[in-house]
mmCIF file of C-alpha atoms and ligand atoms in Angstrom:
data_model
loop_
_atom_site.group_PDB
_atom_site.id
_atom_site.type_symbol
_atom_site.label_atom_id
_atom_site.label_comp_id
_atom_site.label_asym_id
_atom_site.label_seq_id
_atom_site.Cartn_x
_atom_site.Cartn_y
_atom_site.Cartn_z
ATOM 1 C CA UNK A 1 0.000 0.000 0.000
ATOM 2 C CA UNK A 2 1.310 3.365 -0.436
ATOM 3 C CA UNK A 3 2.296 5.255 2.347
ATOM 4 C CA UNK A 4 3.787 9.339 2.824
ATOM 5 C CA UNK A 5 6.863 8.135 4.805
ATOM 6 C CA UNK A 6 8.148 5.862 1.799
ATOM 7 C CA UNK A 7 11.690 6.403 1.102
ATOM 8 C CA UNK A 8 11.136 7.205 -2.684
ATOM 9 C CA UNK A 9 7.187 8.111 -2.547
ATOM 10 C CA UNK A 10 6.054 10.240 -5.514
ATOM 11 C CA UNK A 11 9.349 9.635 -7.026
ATOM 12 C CA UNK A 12 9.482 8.291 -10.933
ATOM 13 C CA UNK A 13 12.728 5.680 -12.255
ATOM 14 C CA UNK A 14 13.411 4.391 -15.148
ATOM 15 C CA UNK A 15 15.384 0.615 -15.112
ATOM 16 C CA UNK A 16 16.433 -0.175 -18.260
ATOM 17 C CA UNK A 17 16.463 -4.220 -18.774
ATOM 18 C CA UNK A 18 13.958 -4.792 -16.270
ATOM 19 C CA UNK A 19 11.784 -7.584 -17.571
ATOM 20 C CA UNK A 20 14.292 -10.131 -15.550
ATOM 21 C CA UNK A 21 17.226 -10.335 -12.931
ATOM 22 C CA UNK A 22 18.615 -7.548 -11.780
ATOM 23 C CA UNK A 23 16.736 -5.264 -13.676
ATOM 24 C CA UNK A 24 13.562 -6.183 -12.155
ATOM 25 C CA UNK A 25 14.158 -6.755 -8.818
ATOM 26 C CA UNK A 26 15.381 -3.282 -8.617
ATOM 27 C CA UNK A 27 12.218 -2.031 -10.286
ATOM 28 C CA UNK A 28 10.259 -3.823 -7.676
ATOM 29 C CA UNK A 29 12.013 -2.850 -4.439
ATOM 30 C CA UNK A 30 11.787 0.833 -6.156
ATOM 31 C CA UNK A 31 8.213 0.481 -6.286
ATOM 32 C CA UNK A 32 8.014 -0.862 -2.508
ATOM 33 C CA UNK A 33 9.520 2.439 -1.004
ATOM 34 C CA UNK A 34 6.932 4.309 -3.494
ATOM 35 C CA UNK A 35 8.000 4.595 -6.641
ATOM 36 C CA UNK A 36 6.259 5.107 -9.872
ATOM 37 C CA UNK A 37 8.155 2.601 -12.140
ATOM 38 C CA UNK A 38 9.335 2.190 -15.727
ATOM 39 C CA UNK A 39 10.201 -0.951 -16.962
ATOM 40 C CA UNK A 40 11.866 -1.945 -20.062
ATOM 41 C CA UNK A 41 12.952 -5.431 -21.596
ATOM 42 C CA UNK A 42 12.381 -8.292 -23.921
ATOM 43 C CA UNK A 43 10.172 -10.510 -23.291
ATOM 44 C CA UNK A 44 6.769 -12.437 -23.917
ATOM 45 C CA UNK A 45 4.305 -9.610 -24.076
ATOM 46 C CA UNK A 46 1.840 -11.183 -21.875
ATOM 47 C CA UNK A 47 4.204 -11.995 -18.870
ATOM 48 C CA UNK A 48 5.399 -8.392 -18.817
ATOM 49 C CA UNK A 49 2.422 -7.462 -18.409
ATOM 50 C CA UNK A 50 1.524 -9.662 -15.673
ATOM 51 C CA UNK A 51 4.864 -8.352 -14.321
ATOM 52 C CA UNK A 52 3.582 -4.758 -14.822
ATOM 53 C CA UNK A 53 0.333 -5.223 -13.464
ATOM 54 C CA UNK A 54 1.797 -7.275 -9.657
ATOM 55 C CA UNK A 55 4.155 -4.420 -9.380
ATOM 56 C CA UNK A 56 0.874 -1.939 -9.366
ATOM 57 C CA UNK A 57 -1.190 -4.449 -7.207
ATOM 58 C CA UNK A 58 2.005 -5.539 -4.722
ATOM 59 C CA UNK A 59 2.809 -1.539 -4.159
ATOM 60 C CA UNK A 60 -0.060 0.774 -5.335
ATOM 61 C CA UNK A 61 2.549 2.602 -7.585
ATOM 62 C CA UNK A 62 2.100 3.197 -10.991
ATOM 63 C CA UNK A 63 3.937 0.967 -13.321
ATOM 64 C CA UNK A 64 4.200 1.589 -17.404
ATOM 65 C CA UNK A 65 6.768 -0.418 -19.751
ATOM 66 C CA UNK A 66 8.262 0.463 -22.303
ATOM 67 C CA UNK A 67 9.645 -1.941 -24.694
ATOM 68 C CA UNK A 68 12.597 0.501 -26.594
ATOM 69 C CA UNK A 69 15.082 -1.685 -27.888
ATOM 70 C CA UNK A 70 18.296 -0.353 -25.693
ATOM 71 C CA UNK A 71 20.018 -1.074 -29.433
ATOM 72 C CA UNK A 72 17.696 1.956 -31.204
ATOM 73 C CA UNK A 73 18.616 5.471 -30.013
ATOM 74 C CA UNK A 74 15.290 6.489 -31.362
ATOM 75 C CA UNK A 75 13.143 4.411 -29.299
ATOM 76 C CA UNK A 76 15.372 5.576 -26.291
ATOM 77 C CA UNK A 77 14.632 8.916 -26.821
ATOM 78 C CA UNK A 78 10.733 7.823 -27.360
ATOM 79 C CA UNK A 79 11.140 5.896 -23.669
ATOM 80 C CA UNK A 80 12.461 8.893 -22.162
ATOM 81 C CA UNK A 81 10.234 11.474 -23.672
ATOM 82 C CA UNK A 82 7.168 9.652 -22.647
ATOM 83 C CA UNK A 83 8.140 9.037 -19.464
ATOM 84 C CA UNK A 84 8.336 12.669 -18.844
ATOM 85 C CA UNK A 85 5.147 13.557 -20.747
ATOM 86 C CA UNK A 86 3.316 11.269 -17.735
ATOM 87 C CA UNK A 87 5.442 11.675 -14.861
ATOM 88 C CA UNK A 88 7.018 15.095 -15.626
ATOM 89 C CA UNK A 89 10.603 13.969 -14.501
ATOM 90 C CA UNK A 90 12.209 11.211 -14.250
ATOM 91 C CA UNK A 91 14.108 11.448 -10.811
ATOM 92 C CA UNK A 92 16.157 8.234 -10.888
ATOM 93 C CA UNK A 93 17.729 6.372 -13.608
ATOM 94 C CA UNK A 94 18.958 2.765 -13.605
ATOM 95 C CA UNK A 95 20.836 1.617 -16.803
ATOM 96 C CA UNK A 96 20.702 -2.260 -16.263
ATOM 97 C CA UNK A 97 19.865 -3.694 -19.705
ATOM 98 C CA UNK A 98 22.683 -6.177 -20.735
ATOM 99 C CA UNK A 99 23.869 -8.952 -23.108
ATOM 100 C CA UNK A 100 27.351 -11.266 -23.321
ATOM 101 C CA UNK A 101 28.579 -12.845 -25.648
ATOM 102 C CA UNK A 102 31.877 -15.445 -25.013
ATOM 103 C CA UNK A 103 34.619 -16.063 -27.683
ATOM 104 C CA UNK A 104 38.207 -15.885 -28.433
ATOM 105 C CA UNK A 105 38.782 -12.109 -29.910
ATOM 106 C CA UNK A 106 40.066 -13.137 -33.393
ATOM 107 C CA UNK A 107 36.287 -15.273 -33.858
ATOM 108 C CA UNK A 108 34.313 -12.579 -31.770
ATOM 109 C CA UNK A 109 31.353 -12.127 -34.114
ATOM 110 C CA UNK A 110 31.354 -8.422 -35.362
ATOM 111 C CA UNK A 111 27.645 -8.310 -34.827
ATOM 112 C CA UNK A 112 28.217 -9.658 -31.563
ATOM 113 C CA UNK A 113 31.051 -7.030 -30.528
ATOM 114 C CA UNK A 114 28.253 -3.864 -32.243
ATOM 115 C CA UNK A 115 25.792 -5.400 -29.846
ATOM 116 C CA UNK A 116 26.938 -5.341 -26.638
ATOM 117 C CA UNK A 117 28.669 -2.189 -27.213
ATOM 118 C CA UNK A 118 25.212 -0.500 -28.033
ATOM 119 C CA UNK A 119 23.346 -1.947 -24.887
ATOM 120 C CA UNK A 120 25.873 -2.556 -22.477
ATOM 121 C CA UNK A 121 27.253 0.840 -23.167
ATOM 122 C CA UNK A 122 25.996 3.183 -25.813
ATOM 123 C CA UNK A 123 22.198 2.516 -24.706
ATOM 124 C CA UNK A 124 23.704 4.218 -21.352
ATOM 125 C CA UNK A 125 24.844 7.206 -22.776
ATOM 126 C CA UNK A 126 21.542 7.726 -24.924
ATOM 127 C CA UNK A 127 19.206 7.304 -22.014
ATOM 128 C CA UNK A 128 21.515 10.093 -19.785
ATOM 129 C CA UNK A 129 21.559 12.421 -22.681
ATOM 130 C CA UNK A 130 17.711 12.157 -22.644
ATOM 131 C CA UNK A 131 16.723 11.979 -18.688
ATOM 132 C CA UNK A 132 19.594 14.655 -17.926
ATOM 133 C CA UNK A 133 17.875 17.904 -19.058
ATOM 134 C CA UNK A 134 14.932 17.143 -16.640
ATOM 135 C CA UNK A 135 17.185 16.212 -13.295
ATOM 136 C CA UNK A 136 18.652 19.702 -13.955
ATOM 137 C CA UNK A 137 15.417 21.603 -14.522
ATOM 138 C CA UNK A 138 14.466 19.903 -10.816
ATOM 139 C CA UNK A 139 18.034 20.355 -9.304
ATOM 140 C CA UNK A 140 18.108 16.728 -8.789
ATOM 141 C CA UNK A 141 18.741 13.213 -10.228
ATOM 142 C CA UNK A 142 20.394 9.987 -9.284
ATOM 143 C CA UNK A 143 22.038 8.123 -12.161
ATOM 144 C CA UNK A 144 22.803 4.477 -11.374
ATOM 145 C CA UNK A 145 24.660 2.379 -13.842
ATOM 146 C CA UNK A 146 24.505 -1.701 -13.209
ATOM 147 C CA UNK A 147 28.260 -1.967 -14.616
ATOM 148 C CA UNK A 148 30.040 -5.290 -13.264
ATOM 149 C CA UNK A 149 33.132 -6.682 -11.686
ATOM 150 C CA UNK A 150 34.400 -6.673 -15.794
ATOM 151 C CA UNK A 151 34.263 -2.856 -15.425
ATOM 152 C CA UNK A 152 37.272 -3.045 -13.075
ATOM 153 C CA UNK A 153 38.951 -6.413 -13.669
ATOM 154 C CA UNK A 154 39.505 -8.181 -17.298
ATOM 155 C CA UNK A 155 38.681 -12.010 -17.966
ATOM 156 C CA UNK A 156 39.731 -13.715 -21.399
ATOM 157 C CA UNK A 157 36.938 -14.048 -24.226
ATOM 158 C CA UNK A 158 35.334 -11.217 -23.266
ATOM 159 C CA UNK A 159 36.636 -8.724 -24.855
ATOM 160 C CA UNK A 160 33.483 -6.641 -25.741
ATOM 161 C CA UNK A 161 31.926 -7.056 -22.207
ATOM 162 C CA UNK A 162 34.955 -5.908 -20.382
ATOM 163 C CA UNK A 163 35.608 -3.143 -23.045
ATOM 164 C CA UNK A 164 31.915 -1.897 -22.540
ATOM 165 C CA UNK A 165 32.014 -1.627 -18.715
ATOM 166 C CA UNK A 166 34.739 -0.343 -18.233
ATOM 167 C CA UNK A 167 33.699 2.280 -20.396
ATOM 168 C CA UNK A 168 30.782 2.195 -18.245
ATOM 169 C CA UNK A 169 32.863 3.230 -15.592
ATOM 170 C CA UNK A 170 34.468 6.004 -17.681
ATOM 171 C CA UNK A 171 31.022 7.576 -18.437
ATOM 172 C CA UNK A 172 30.280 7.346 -14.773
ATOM 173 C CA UNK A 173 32.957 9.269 -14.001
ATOM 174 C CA UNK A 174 32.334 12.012 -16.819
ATOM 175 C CA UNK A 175 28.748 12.729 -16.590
ATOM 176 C CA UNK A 176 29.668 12.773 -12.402
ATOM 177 C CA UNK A 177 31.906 15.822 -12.905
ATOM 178 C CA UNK A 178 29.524 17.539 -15.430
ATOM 179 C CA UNK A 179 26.244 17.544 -12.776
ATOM 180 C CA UNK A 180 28.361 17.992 -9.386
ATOM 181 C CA UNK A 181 26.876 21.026 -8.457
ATOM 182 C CA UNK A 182 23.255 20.355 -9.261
ATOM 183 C CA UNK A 183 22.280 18.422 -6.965
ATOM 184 C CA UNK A 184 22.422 14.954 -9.416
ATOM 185 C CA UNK A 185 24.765 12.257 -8.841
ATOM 186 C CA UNK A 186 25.771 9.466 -11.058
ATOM 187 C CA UNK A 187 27.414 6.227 -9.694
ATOM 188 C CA UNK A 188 27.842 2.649 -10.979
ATOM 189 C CA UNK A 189 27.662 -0.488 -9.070
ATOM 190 C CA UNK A 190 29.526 -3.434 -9.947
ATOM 191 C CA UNK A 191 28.303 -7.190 -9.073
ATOM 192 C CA UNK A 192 30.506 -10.165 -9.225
ATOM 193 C CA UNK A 193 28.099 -12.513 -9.931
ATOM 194 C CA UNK A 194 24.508 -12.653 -8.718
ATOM 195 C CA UNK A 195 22.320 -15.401 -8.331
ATOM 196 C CA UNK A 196 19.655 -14.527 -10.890
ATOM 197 C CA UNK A 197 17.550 -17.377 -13.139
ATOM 198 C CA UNK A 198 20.402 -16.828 -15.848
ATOM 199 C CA UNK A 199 22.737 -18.096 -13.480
ATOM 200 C CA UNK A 200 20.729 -20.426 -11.800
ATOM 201 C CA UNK A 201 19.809 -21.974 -15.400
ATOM 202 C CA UNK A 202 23.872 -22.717 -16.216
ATOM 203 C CA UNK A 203 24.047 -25.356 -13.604
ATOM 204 C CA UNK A 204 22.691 -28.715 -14.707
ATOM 205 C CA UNK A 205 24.770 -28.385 -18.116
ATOM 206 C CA UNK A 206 27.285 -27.517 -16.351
ATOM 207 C CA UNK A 207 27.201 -30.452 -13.454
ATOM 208 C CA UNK A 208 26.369 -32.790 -16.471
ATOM 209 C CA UNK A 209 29.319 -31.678 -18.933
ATOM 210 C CA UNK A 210 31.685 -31.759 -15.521
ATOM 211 C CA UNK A 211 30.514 -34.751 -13.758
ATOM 212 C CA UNK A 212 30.361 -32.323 -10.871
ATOM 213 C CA UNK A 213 27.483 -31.747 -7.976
ATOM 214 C CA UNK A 214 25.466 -28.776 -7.874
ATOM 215 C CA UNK A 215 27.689 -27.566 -4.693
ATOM 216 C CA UNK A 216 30.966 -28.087 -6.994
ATOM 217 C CA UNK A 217 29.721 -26.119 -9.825
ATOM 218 C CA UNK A 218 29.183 -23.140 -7.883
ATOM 219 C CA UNK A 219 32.299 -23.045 -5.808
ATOM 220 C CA UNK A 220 34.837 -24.288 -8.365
ATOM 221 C CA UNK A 221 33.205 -23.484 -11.878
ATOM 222 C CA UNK A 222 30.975 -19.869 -11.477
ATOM 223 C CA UNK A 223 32.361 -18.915 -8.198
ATOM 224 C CA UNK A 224 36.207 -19.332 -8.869
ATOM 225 C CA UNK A 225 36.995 -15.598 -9.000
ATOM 226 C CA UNK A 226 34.946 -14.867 -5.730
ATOM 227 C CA UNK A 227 36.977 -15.323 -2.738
ATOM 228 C CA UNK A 228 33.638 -15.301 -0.574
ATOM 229 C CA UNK A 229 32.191 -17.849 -2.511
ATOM 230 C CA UNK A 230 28.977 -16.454 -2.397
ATOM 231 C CA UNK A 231 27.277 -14.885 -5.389
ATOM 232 C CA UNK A 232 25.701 -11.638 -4.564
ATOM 233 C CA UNK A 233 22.135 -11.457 -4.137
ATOM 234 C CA UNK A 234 19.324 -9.063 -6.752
ATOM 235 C CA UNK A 235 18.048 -7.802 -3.139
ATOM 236 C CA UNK A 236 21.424 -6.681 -2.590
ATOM 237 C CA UNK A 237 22.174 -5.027 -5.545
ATOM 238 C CA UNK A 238 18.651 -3.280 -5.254
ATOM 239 C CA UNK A 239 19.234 -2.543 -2.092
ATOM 240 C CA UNK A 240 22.490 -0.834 -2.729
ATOM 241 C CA UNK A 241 20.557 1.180 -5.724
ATOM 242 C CA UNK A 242 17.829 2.167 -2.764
ATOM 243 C CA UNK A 243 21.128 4.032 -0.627
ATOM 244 C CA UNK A 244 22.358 5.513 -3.578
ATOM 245 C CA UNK A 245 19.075 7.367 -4.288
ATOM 246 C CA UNK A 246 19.020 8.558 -0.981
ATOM 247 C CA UNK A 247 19.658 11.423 -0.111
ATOM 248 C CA UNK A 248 22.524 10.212 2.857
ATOM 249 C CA UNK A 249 24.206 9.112 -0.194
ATOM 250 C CA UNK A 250 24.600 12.966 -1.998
ATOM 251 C CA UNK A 251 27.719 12.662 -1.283
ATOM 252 C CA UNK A 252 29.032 9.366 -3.121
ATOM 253 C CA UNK A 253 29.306 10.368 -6.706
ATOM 254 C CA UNK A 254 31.282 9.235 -10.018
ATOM 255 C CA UNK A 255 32.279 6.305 -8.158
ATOM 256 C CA UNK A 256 31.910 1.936 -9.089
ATOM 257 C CA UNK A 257 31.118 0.591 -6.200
ATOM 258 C CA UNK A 258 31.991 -3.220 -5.778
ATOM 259 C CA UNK A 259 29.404 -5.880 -4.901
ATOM 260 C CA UNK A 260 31.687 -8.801 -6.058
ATOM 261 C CA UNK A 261 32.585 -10.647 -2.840
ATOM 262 C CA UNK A 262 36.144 -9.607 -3.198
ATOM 263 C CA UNK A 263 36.967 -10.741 -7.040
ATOM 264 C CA UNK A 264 38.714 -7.412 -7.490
ATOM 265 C CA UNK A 265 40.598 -7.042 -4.221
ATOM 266 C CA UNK A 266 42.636 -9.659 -5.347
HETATM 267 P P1 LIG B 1 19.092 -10.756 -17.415
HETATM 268 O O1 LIG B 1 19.427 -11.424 -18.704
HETATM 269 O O2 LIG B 1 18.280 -11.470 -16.396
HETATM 270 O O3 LIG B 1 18.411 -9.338 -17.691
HETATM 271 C C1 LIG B 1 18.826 -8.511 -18.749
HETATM 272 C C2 LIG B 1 17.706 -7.553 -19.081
HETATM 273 O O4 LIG B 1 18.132 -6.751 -20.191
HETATM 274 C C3 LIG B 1 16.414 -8.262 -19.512
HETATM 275 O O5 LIG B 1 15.298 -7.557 -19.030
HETATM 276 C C4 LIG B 1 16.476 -8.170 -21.029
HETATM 277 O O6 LIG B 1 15.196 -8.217 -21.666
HETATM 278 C C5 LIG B 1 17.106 -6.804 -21.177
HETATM 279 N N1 LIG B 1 17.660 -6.592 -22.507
HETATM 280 C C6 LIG B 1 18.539 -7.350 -23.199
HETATM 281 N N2 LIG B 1 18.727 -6.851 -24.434
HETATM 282 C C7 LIG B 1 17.934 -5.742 -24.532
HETATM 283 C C8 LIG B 1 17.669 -4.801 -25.553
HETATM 284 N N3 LIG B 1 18.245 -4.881 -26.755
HETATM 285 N N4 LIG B 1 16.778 -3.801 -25.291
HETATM 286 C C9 LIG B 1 16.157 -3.709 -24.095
HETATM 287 N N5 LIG B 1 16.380 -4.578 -23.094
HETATM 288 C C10 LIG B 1 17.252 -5.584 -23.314
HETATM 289 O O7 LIG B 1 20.528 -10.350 -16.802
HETATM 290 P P2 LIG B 1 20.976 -9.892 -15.336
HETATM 291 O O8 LIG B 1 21.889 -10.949 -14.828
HETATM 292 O O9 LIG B 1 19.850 -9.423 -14.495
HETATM 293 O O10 LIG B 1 21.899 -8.633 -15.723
HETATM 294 C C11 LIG B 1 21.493 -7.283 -15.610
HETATM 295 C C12 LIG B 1 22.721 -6.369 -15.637
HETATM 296 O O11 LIG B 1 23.595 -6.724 -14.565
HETATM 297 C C13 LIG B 1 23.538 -6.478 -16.931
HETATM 298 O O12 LIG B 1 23.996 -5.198 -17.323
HETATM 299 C C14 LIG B 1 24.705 -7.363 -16.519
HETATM 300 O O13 LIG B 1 25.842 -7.115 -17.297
HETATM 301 C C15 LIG B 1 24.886 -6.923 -15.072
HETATM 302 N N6 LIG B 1 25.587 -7.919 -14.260
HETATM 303 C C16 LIG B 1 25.036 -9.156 -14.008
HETATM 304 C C17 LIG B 1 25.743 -10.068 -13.221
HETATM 305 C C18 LIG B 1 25.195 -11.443 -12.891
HETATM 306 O O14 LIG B 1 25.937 -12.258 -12.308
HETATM 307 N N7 LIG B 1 23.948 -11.741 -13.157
HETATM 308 C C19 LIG B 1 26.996 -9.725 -12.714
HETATM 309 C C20 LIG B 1 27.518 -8.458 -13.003
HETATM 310 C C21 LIG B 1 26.811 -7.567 -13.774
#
């Protein structure tokens, strides 16, 4: 039910890539603290919009999708735009929607490489360039960027994953400087991995292929790189997205923040 002392009541965001995952777990604990949501994916029509409509029955928020393909700067623009005709602003941004693909470099398909470049990275800068001139008009704006462990830390066969966070990190950083005095901040948070149904899905190939138990596949095959050997939970990335738009978080801007169990302290 909706309720004045919400931490984001009245507030509108925007989660690119949230028909799944990440994505929409952070649309969902956006729309708990009061939040008029935007959602945005691929997907079977008719489960987003049973997705749509439990987020509006669960939290008596408003919840629209959109379904702009992140690899169309066009339909980004049209997301953006008509996000503002309804809700006037949109107050926080979450640039989520992702893709990988894994290959040795010199067989990396070229459409592959365009891809993930234009929604891992490019899809970020088109949906800033559009929600920006808003945020300023209201003095403020949170701009959170799902980026990954890969925006920090290189791992072979991945070359246009790593190359597209870290440049996720780079725009972080840019667009941080350019809105420091107006009361917006930009930040990107970085997951190791996270136990979402992707992940989850990888495991009985996996145990079959390796002769392995379920226990062995996640410690020794998906969680090698994590010292904690635990994969980060979609509540805590969300959760970590909630702080952020807070406003005991105006301080914390332009930076990644790690959620990654330790991969990158090593
Ligand atoms: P997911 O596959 O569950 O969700 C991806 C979302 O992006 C889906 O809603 C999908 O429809 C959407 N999407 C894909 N292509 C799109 C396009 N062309 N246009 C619009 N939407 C599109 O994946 P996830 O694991 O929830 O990942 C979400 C983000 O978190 C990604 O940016 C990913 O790189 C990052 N991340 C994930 C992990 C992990 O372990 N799961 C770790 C680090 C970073």
């Amino acid at each position: 039910m909706a309720s004045a002392n919400k931490l984001h009541q009245g507030r509108t965001v925007l989660v690119t890539g949230s028909t799944s995952g990440i994505g929409l777990g952070v649309a969902r604990a956006f729309a708990a603290e009061g939040a008029n949501v935007v959602l945005n994916g691929l997907g079977d029509a008719d489960e987003i919009e049973s997705l749509r409509g439990a987020i509006e029955q669960d939290h008596g928020t408003i919840a629209r999708y959109s379904p702009a393909n992140m690899l169309n700067p066009q339909e980004i623009a049209q997301m953006v735009a008509e996000a503002e005709a309804e809700f006037g602003t949109i107050d926080i941004l979450v640039n989520n929607a992702g893709i990988q693909h894994v290959s040795p470099i010199e067989d990396f398909p070229i459409e592959k490489w365009d891809a993930i470049l234009a929604i891992n990275l490019s899809s970020n800068f088109h949906t800033i360039r559009a929600a920006l001139p808003g945020m300023k008009k209201k003095g403020w704006g949170r701009i959170i960027n799902i980026s990954s462990a890969h925006s920090l830390v290189a791992s072979p066969y991945k070359s246009a994953y790593v190359a597209a966070k870290h440049g996720v990190a780079g725009l972080t950083k840019t667009v941080a400087l350019e809105v420091a005095e107006q009361g917006i901040t930009v930040n990107a948070i970085a997951p190791g991995y996270v136990w979402t149904p992707l992940v989850e899905a990888q495991i009985p190939d996996t145990m079959a292929a390796r002769n392995m138990t379920e226990e062995e596949v996640k410690r020794d095959v998906l969680l090698l790189a994590q010292p904690t050997k635990e994969f980060a939970t979609i509540e805590q990335v969300a959760d970590l997205a909630l702080y952020l738009s807070g406003d005991s978080a105006s301080a914390i801007t332009g930076s990644t923040i790690s959620m990654d169990g330790g991969w990158t302290a090593k």
